[in-house]
Amino acid sequence: MSDDVLVGPAVADRRARGAVAVLFLTNGALFANLLPRYPEIKSDLGMGNAAYGLAVAAFPTGAIVAGLAAGALTRRFGSARVAVAGTLLTAAGILVAGLAESVLIFASMLFLAGAMDSVTDVGQNAHGLRVQRRYGRSIINSFHAIWSIGAVAGGSMAAGAIALGLSRGQHLVISGVLFAALACAALRFCLPGPDTEPDARAVPDSEAGRADAAVAGKATAAGRPGGPRSVYYVLAALVLIAMAGTLVEDAGNSWAALYLSDSLDASVTLAASGYIALVGAQFIGRILGDRLVDRFGQRAVARAGGLIAAAGMGLALAVPTVPGTVLGFAAAGLGVATLVPAAMHEADELPGLRPGSGLTIVSWLMRLGFLLSPPAVGLVADHTSLRMGLLVVPLAGLVVVALAGVLQTRRTSVSGRS
C-alpha cells in the first residue's frame, strides 16, 4: 500500500498529535526550571565538584532503575496515562529537590524525578510513535523539537525567576503546578484504546510477511547490514549514538551554568544562557531535521552534526570566552539535534525485533550517558579543571562521526507496524 493513496489524518489524530506535543513540552520544561538553580543549590549545600557530580547523577540513575518497568507500565495502563502520571511525580520530585536542605535529600529527590522522567519518556514516545503510524509519515522529530521549546521555556522561566528574586520554592511551585495542569489537560485528547490496537494504515495480514521482508531489504539497500547478528550490532551502535547525544545534553544540563559562572566569571543570569543556547539550537536542528534527512540521508546529517559539535565546542574550549562558550554550546546542541529521535525511530523499525523492543532498549540504555557524564566530568574537574572535563562534548561528536555508518543513507517511509 503506497503512501500516496492514504487519506489525511483524522481530527482525532490531529488532536492526539497536539496532546503528545504538550506532553513533550511539559517534560522539557519541568526539569529545565531546576537546572539554572544548580549553582545556588551546590553553594547552599557546600558540595565540591565531585560530590555535585555524584549527586546530579542520581537523576539518570533513577531513570535507569525504572527504565525497564516503563514498558510494563505502558502495556498495563496505556502510554498516555503513564506519561501524565510520570509528569506529575516528576514535578513533585523536582520541587522537593529544589528545597532540599541536605545532599542526601537532594540526590534522593533527583533519583525519584529521574525514575519518573524515564517512565514519562517511554510513555510519550510510545504514544507519539502510535500517532506517527496513523499519520503515515515521520513526525517524531517535531515532538522532540517541542521538547526543546519546553526546555528553552523552562530555562528562561528559571532565569526570569532568578532575576526577579523569587525563591526556589516560589519558582518551582509555579512551574510545577503550571506544567502538571497542562499535562492533565492533554490526556483528554490522546488516542483512546490500547496501544496495541491495529493501525488504520497497517498492511493486511496477507501482506505482513512481504512487508517485513521489504523492511529488511530496505535496511540492506540503505547501507545497513542484514541478518540477526547485524541487527544487534546496529542496535548497539544506535544506543551509542543516542548516548553521545545525551552526553552533550548533560553538558548543558549539569555544567554549562557552572562553567560560565565559576570558570569564566559570568553573572548568574548570563550563566543560564549556555544551557538556553544549547537547547535553543537543538530546537532549530530538530525543526529542520526531517527535511535535511529526507534530502541528504540520516548518515550524512549525523556525521555533519558530529563534526559541528566537535568543532564548535572544541574551539570554545580552546579559546575560552563567555560569548565563544555560549556559541560553542549552541553548536553542540545543533550538532546532536536529530540523534536521539533518529536512534529511537530506527531502532523501533529494526527487522527481527518485536515492535517497541528497539525503542525501549535505546531509551533505557542511552540514559547511561546521563549517568556516567556528571561524575566523570566532576572527577576530571577536581583533578584538572572543568574546562578539561567538558572535552566530553567534542569527543562525543567524534564518536557520532565514527558510528554514523550504521544509519540509513536515506530515510525510508514510515511503516505501518502495529
mmCIF file of C-alpha atoms in Angstrom, residues 62-309:
data_model
loop_
_atom_site.group_PDB
_atom_site.id
_atom_site.type_symbol
_atom_site.label_atom_id
_atom_site.label_comp_id
_atom_site.label_asym_id
_atom_site.label_seq_id
_atom_site.Cartn_x
_atom_site.Cartn_y
_atom_site.Cartn_z
ATOM 1 C CA GLY A 62 16.717 6.665 38.820
ATOM 2 C CA ALA A 63 15.934 6.677 35.111
ATOM 3 C CA ILE A 64 17.962 3.527 34.506
ATOM 4 C CA VAL A 65 16.452 1.716 37.505
ATOM 5 C CA ALA A 66 12.897 2.487 36.358
ATOM 6 C CA GLY A 67 13.530 2.279 32.612
ATOM 7 C CA LEU A 68 12.535 -1.330 32.042
ATOM 8 C CA ALA A 69 9.478 -1.005 34.284
ATOM 9 C CA ALA A 70 8.220 1.765 31.999
ATOM 10 C CA GLY A 71 7.434 -0.739 29.259
ATOM 11 C CA ALA A 72 5.384 -2.949 31.573
ATOM 12 C CA LEU A 73 3.509 0.057 32.968
ATOM 13 C CA THR A 74 2.737 1.279 29.466
ATOM 14 C CA ARG A 75 1.340 -2.096 28.440
ATOM 15 C CA ARG A 76 -0.732 -2.299 31.627
ATOM 16 C CA PHE A 77 -2.153 1.219 31.880
ATOM 17 C CA GLY A 78 -1.623 2.768 28.434
ATOM 18 C CA SER A 79 1.127 5.074 27.204
ATOM 19 C CA ALA A 80 -0.815 8.334 27.645
ATOM 20 C CA ARG A 81 -1.843 7.670 31.259
ATOM 21 C CA VAL A 82 1.669 6.557 32.143
ATOM 22 C CA ALA A 83 3.176 9.680 30.578
ATOM 23 C CA VAL A 84 0.864 12.004 32.519
ATOM 24 C CA ALA A 85 1.290 10.180 35.839
ATOM 25 C CA GLY A 86 5.054 10.274 35.365
ATOM 26 C CA THR A 87 4.871 14.014 34.687
ATOM 27 C CA LEU A 88 3.038 14.681 37.952
ATOM 28 C CA LEU A 89 5.531 12.670 40.013
ATOM 29 C CA THR A 90 8.474 14.258 38.191
ATOM 30 C CA ALA A 91 7.159 17.706 39.120
ATOM 31 C CA ALA A 92 6.882 16.654 42.783
ATOM 32 C CA GLY A 93 10.420 15.281 42.857
ATOM 33 C CA ILE A 94 11.869 18.419 41.255
ATOM 34 C CA LEU A 95 10.079 20.662 43.758
ATOM 35 C CA VAL A 96 11.400 18.773 46.785
ATOM 36 C CA ALA A 97 14.906 18.560 45.267
ATOM 37 C CA GLY A 98 14.938 22.336 44.856
ATOM 38 C CA LEU A 99 14.009 22.811 48.512
ATOM 39 C CA ALA A 100 16.351 20.101 49.879
ATOM 40 C CA GLU A 101 18.373 21.021 52.962
ATOM 41 C CA SER A 102 20.838 18.135 52.667
ATOM 42 C CA VAL A 103 22.788 16.447 49.884
ATOM 43 C CA LEU A 104 21.035 13.140 50.654
ATOM 44 C CA ILE A 105 17.546 14.596 50.188
ATOM 45 C CA PHE A 106 18.663 16.455 47.063
ATOM 46 C CA ALA A 107 20.070 13.272 45.500
ATOM 47 C CA SER A 108 17.076 11.162 46.618
ATOM 48 C CA MET A 109 14.565 13.501 45.032
ATOM 49 C CA LEU A 110 16.607 13.679 41.834
ATOM 50 C CA PHE A 111 16.537 9.869 41.824
ATOM 51 C CA LEU A 112 12.722 9.944 42.087
ATOM 52 C CA ALA A 113 12.417 12.639 39.426
ATOM 53 C CA GLY A 114 14.726 10.711 37.102
ATOM 54 C CA ALA A 115 12.789 7.491 37.577
ATOM 55 C CA MET A 116 9.507 9.191 36.772
ATOM 56 C CA ASP A 117 11.062 11.081 33.866
ATOM 57 C CA SER A 118 12.094 7.785 32.243
ATOM 58 C CA VAL A 119 8.533 6.491 32.634
ATOM 59 C CA THR A 120 7.215 9.676 31.049
ATOM 60 C CA ASP A 121 9.791 9.456 28.250
ATOM 61 C CA VAL A 122 8.825 5.933 27.219
ATOM 62 C CA GLY A 123 5.107 6.712 27.507
ATOM 63 C CA GLN A 124 5.178 9.912 25.442
ATOM 64 C CA ASN A 125 7.480 8.445 22.769
ATOM 65 C CA ALA A 126 5.340 5.291 22.514
ATOM 66 C CA HIS A 127 2.205 7.406 22.118
ATOM 67 C CA GLY A 128 3.991 9.709 19.674
ATOM 68 C CA LEU A 129 5.053 6.751 17.511
ATOM 69 C CA ARG A 130 1.478 5.470 17.662
ATOM 70 C CA VAL A 131 0.260 8.823 16.307
ATOM 71 C CA GLN A 132 3.049 8.787 13.732
ATOM 72 C CA ARG A 133 1.880 5.433 12.386
ATOM 73 C CA ARG A 134 -1.588 6.910 11.931
ATOM 74 C CA TYR A 135 -0.113 9.826 10.012
ATOM 75 C CA GLY A 136 1.892 7.509 7.778
ATOM 76 C CA ARG A 137 4.931 9.802 7.752
ATOM 77 C CA SER A 138 7.685 10.879 10.109
ATOM 78 C CA ILE A 139 6.686 13.398 12.769
ATOM 79 C CA ILE A 140 8.839 12.195 15.680
ATOM 80 C CA ASN A 141 11.438 14.953 15.203
ATOM 81 C CA SER A 142 8.714 17.559 15.607
ATOM 82 C CA PHE A 143 7.824 16.151 19.034
ATOM 83 C CA HIS A 144 11.442 16.359 20.145
ATOM 84 C CA ALA A 145 11.578 19.901 18.777
ATOM 85 C CA ILE A 146 8.632 20.744 21.033
ATOM 86 C CA TRP A 147 10.606 19.210 23.915
ATOM 87 C CA SER A 148 13.383 21.677 23.117
ATOM 88 C CA ILE A 149 10.859 24.535 23.150
ATOM 89 C CA GLY A 150 9.789 23.383 26.588
ATOM 90 C CA ALA A 151 13.413 23.235 27.745
ATOM 91 C CA VAL A 152 14.079 26.756 26.474
ATOM 92 C CA ALA A 153 10.867 27.983 28.115
ATOM 93 C CA GLY A 154 11.756 26.291 31.381
ATOM 94 C CA GLY A 155 15.308 27.636 31.389
ATOM 95 C CA SER A 156 14.045 31.112 30.532
ATOM 96 C CA MET A 157 11.445 30.907 33.301
ATOM 97 C CA ALA A 158 14.192 29.999 35.764
ATOM 98 C CA ALA A 159 16.420 32.852 34.588
ATOM 99 C CA GLY A 160 13.481 35.234 34.919
ATOM 100 C CA ALA A 161 12.653 33.956 38.398
ATOM 101 C CA ILE A 162 16.275 34.464 39.461
ATOM 102 C CA ALA A 163 16.295 37.997 38.023
ATOM 103 C CA LEU A 164 13.040 38.791 39.852
ATOM 104 C CA GLY A 165 14.425 37.471 43.119
ATOM 105 C CA LEU A 166 11.865 34.676 43.535
ATOM 106 C CA SER A 167 12.858 31.986 45.993
ATOM 107 C CA ARG A 168 13.387 28.464 44.699
ATOM 108 C CA GLY A 169 10.218 27.362 46.445
ATOM 109 C CA GLN A 170 8.040 30.060 44.875
ATOM 110 C CA HIS A 171 9.543 29.499 41.450
ATOM 111 C CA LEU A 172 9.287 25.679 41.421
ATOM 112 C CA VAL A 173 5.739 25.636 42.814
ATOM 113 C CA ILE A 174 4.600 27.926 39.991
ATOM 114 C CA SER A 175 6.325 25.889 37.282
ATOM 115 C CA GLY A 176 5.252 22.541 38.750
ATOM 116 C CA VAL A 177 1.578 23.449 39.006
ATOM 117 C CA LEU A 178 1.508 25.053 35.552
ATOM 118 C CA PHE A 179 3.040 22.170 33.625
ATOM 119 C CA ALA A 180 1.302 19.462 35.613
ATOM 120 C CA ALA A 181 -2.028 21.096 34.762
ATOM 121 C CA LEU A 182 -1.107 21.218 31.053
ATOM 122 C CA ALA A 183 -0.212 17.515 31.077
ATOM 123 C CA CYS A 184 -3.520 16.590 32.706
ATOM 124 C CA ALA A 185 -5.421 18.644 30.135
ATOM 125 C CA ALA A 186 -3.546 16.915 27.280
ATOM 126 C CA LEU A 187 -4.630 13.465 28.460
ATOM 127 C CA ARG A 188 -8.196 14.157 27.336
ATOM 128 C CA PHE A 189 -7.088 14.408 23.684
ATOM 129 C CA CYS A 190 -4.733 11.435 23.495
ATOM 130 C CA LEU A 191 -5.705 8.394 21.412
ATOM 131 C CA PRO A 192 -8.229 6.140 23.140
ATOM 132 C CA GLY A 193 -7.962 2.394 23.449
ATOM 133 C CA PRO A 194 -4.977 0.101 23.970
ATOM 134 C CA ASP A 195 -1.613 0.907 22.443
ATOM 135 C CA THR A 196 -1.648 -2.457 20.663
ATOM 136 C CA GLU A 197 -4.740 -1.642 18.612
ATOM 137 C CA PRO A 198 -4.297 -2.205 14.863
ATOM 138 C CA ASP A 199 -3.172 0.825 12.889
ATOM 139 C CA ALA A 200 -5.623 2.131 10.303
ATOM 140 C CA ARG A 201 -2.735 2.207 7.858
ATOM 141 C CA ALA A 202 -1.392 -1.220 8.727
ATOM 142 C CA VAL A 203 -0.872 -3.593 5.840
ATOM 143 C CA PRO A 204 -3.281 -6.545 5.578
ATOM 144 C CA ASP A 205 -2.242 -9.808 7.236
ATOM 145 C CA SER A 206 -1.683 -11.407 3.845
ATOM 146 C CA GLU A 207 0.969 -8.778 3.121
ATOM 147 C CA ALA A 208 2.690 -8.866 6.530
ATOM 148 C CA GLY A 209 5.417 -11.284 5.515
ATOM 149 C CA ARG A 210 6.218 -9.350 2.353
ATOM 150 C CA ALA A 211 6.280 -6.096 4.332
ATOM 151 C CA ASP A 212 8.766 -7.499 6.864
ATOM 152 C CA ALA A 213 10.951 -8.765 4.037
ATOM 153 C CA ALA A 214 10.758 -5.357 2.387
ATOM 154 C CA VAL A 215 11.895 -3.649 5.602
ATOM 155 C CA ALA A 216 14.899 -5.960 5.813
ATOM 156 C CA GLY A 217 15.640 -5.341 2.137
ATOM 157 C CA LYS A 218 15.440 -1.587 2.603
ATOM 158 C CA ALA A 219 17.854 -1.784 5.536
ATOM 159 C CA THR A 220 20.386 -3.626 3.405
ATOM 160 C CA ALA A 221 19.819 -1.383 0.390
ATOM 161 C CA ALA A 222 20.299 1.691 2.550
ATOM 162 C CA GLY A 223 23.757 0.521 3.526
ATOM 163 C CA ARG A 224 22.884 -1.121 6.854
ATOM 164 C CA PRO A 225 23.930 -4.760 7.345
ATOM 165 C CA GLY A 226 21.304 -7.500 7.449
ATOM 166 C CA GLY A 227 20.972 -10.698 9.461
ATOM 167 C CA PRO A 228 20.314 -11.328 13.199
ATOM 168 C CA ARG A 229 23.844 -10.573 14.382
ATOM 169 C CA SER A 230 23.999 -7.431 12.288
ATOM 170 C CA VAL A 231 20.681 -6.248 13.689
ATOM 171 C CA TYR A 232 22.073 -6.382 17.211
ATOM 172 C CA TYR A 233 25.263 -4.686 16.058
ATOM 173 C CA VAL A 234 23.196 -1.872 14.548
ATOM 174 C CA LEU A 235 21.099 -1.657 17.722
ATOM 175 C CA ALA A 236 24.252 -1.356 19.861
ATOM 176 C CA ALA A 237 25.597 1.377 17.576
ATOM 177 C CA LEU A 238 22.265 3.224 17.753
ATOM 178 C CA VAL A 239 22.460 3.089 21.551
ATOM 179 C CA LEU A 240 25.957 4.612 21.460
ATOM 180 C CA ILE A 241 24.831 7.330 19.054
ATOM 181 C CA ALA A 242 21.910 8.184 21.339
ATOM 182 C CA MET A 243 24.270 8.138 24.336
ATOM 183 C CA ALA A 244 26.556 10.604 22.552
ATOM 184 C CA GLY A 245 23.550 12.903 22.172
ATOM 185 C CA THR A 246 22.702 12.580 25.880
ATOM 186 C CA LEU A 247 26.317 13.262 26.887
ATOM 187 C CA VAL A 248 26.179 16.587 25.063
ATOM 188 C CA GLU A 249 22.751 17.398 26.507
ATOM 189 C CA ASP A 250 24.043 16.655 30.016
ATOM 190 C CA ALA A 251 26.957 19.022 29.486
ATOM 191 C CA GLY A 252 24.377 21.778 29.078
ATOM 192 C CA ASN A 253 22.162 20.445 31.863
ATOM 193 C CA SER A 254 24.736 19.985 34.589
ATOM 194 C CA TRP A 255 27.790 22.063 33.747
ATOM 195 C CA ALA A 256 27.052 24.972 31.389
ATOM 196 C CA ALA A 257 25.897 27.365 34.109
ATOM 197 C CA LEU A 258 28.706 26.334 36.470
ATOM 198 C CA TYR A 259 31.419 26.643 33.799
ATOM 199 C CA LEU A 260 30.256 30.084 32.713
ATOM 200 C CA SER A 261 29.831 31.413 36.271
ATOM 201 C CA ASP A 262 32.783 29.786 38.051
ATOM 202 C CA SER A 263 35.424 29.443 35.310
ATOM 203 C CA LEU A 264 34.566 32.461 33.154
ATOM 204 C CA ASP A 265 33.112 34.767 35.858
ATOM 205 C CA ALA A 266 29.784 35.316 34.076
ATOM 206 C CA SER A 267 26.862 36.661 36.089
ATOM 207 C CA VAL A 268 24.307 34.176 37.399
ATOM 208 C CA THR A 269 21.703 35.349 34.887
ATOM 209 C CA LEU A 270 24.149 35.291 31.967
ATOM 210 C CA ALA A 271 25.412 31.857 33.016
ATOM 211 C CA ALA A 272 21.961 30.414 32.276
ATOM 212 C CA SER A 273 22.412 31.428 28.614
ATOM 213 C CA GLY A 274 24.760 28.498 27.939
ATOM 214 C CA TYR A 275 22.050 25.918 28.547
ATOM 215 C CA ILE A 276 19.433 28.038 26.776
ATOM 216 C CA ALA A 277 21.728 28.367 23.732
ATOM 217 C CA LEU A 278 22.248 24.586 23.588
ATOM 218 C CA VAL A 279 18.574 23.655 23.730
ATOM 219 C CA GLY A 280 17.585 26.576 21.507
ATOM 220 C CA ALA A 281 19.955 25.464 18.758
ATOM 221 C CA GLN A 282 18.813 21.884 19.329
ATOM 222 C CA PHE A 283 15.259 23.013 18.663
ATOM 223 C CA ILE A 284 16.271 24.637 15.367
ATOM 224 C CA GLY A 285 18.071 21.468 14.331
ATOM 225 C CA ARG A 286 15.025 19.347 15.102
ATOM 226 C CA ILE A 287 12.660 21.641 13.214
ATOM 227 C CA LEU A 288 14.896 21.304 10.152
ATOM 228 C CA GLY A 289 15.795 17.686 10.831
ATOM 229 C CA ASP A 290 13.164 15.827 8.809
ATOM 230 C CA ARG A 291 13.792 17.894 5.672
ATOM 231 C CA LEU A 292 17.553 17.518 5.953
ATOM 232 C CA VAL A 293 17.297 13.771 6.460
ATOM 233 C CA ASP A 294 14.928 13.388 3.520
ATOM 234 C CA ARG A 295 17.330 15.269 1.269
ATOM 235 C CA PHE A 296 20.755 14.108 2.449
ATOM 236 C CA GLY A 297 20.084 10.953 4.495
ATOM 237 C CA GLN A 298 20.428 10.360 8.214
ATOM 238 C CA ARG A 299 24.015 9.174 7.856
ATOM 239 C CA ALA A 300 25.198 12.431 6.293
ATOM 240 C CA VAL A 301 23.157 14.559 8.729
ATOM 241 C CA ALA A 302 24.581 12.699 11.747
ATOM 242 C CA ARG A 303 28.173 12.947 10.517
ATOM 243 C CA ALA A 304 27.818 16.644 9.780
ATOM 244 C CA GLY A 305 26.232 17.179 13.183
ATOM 245 C CA GLY A 306 29.022 15.316 14.952
ATOM 246 C CA LEU A 307 31.604 17.479 13.211
ATOM 247 C CA ILE A 308 29.716 20.681 14.108
ATOM 248 C CA ALA A 309 29.505 19.665 17.784
#
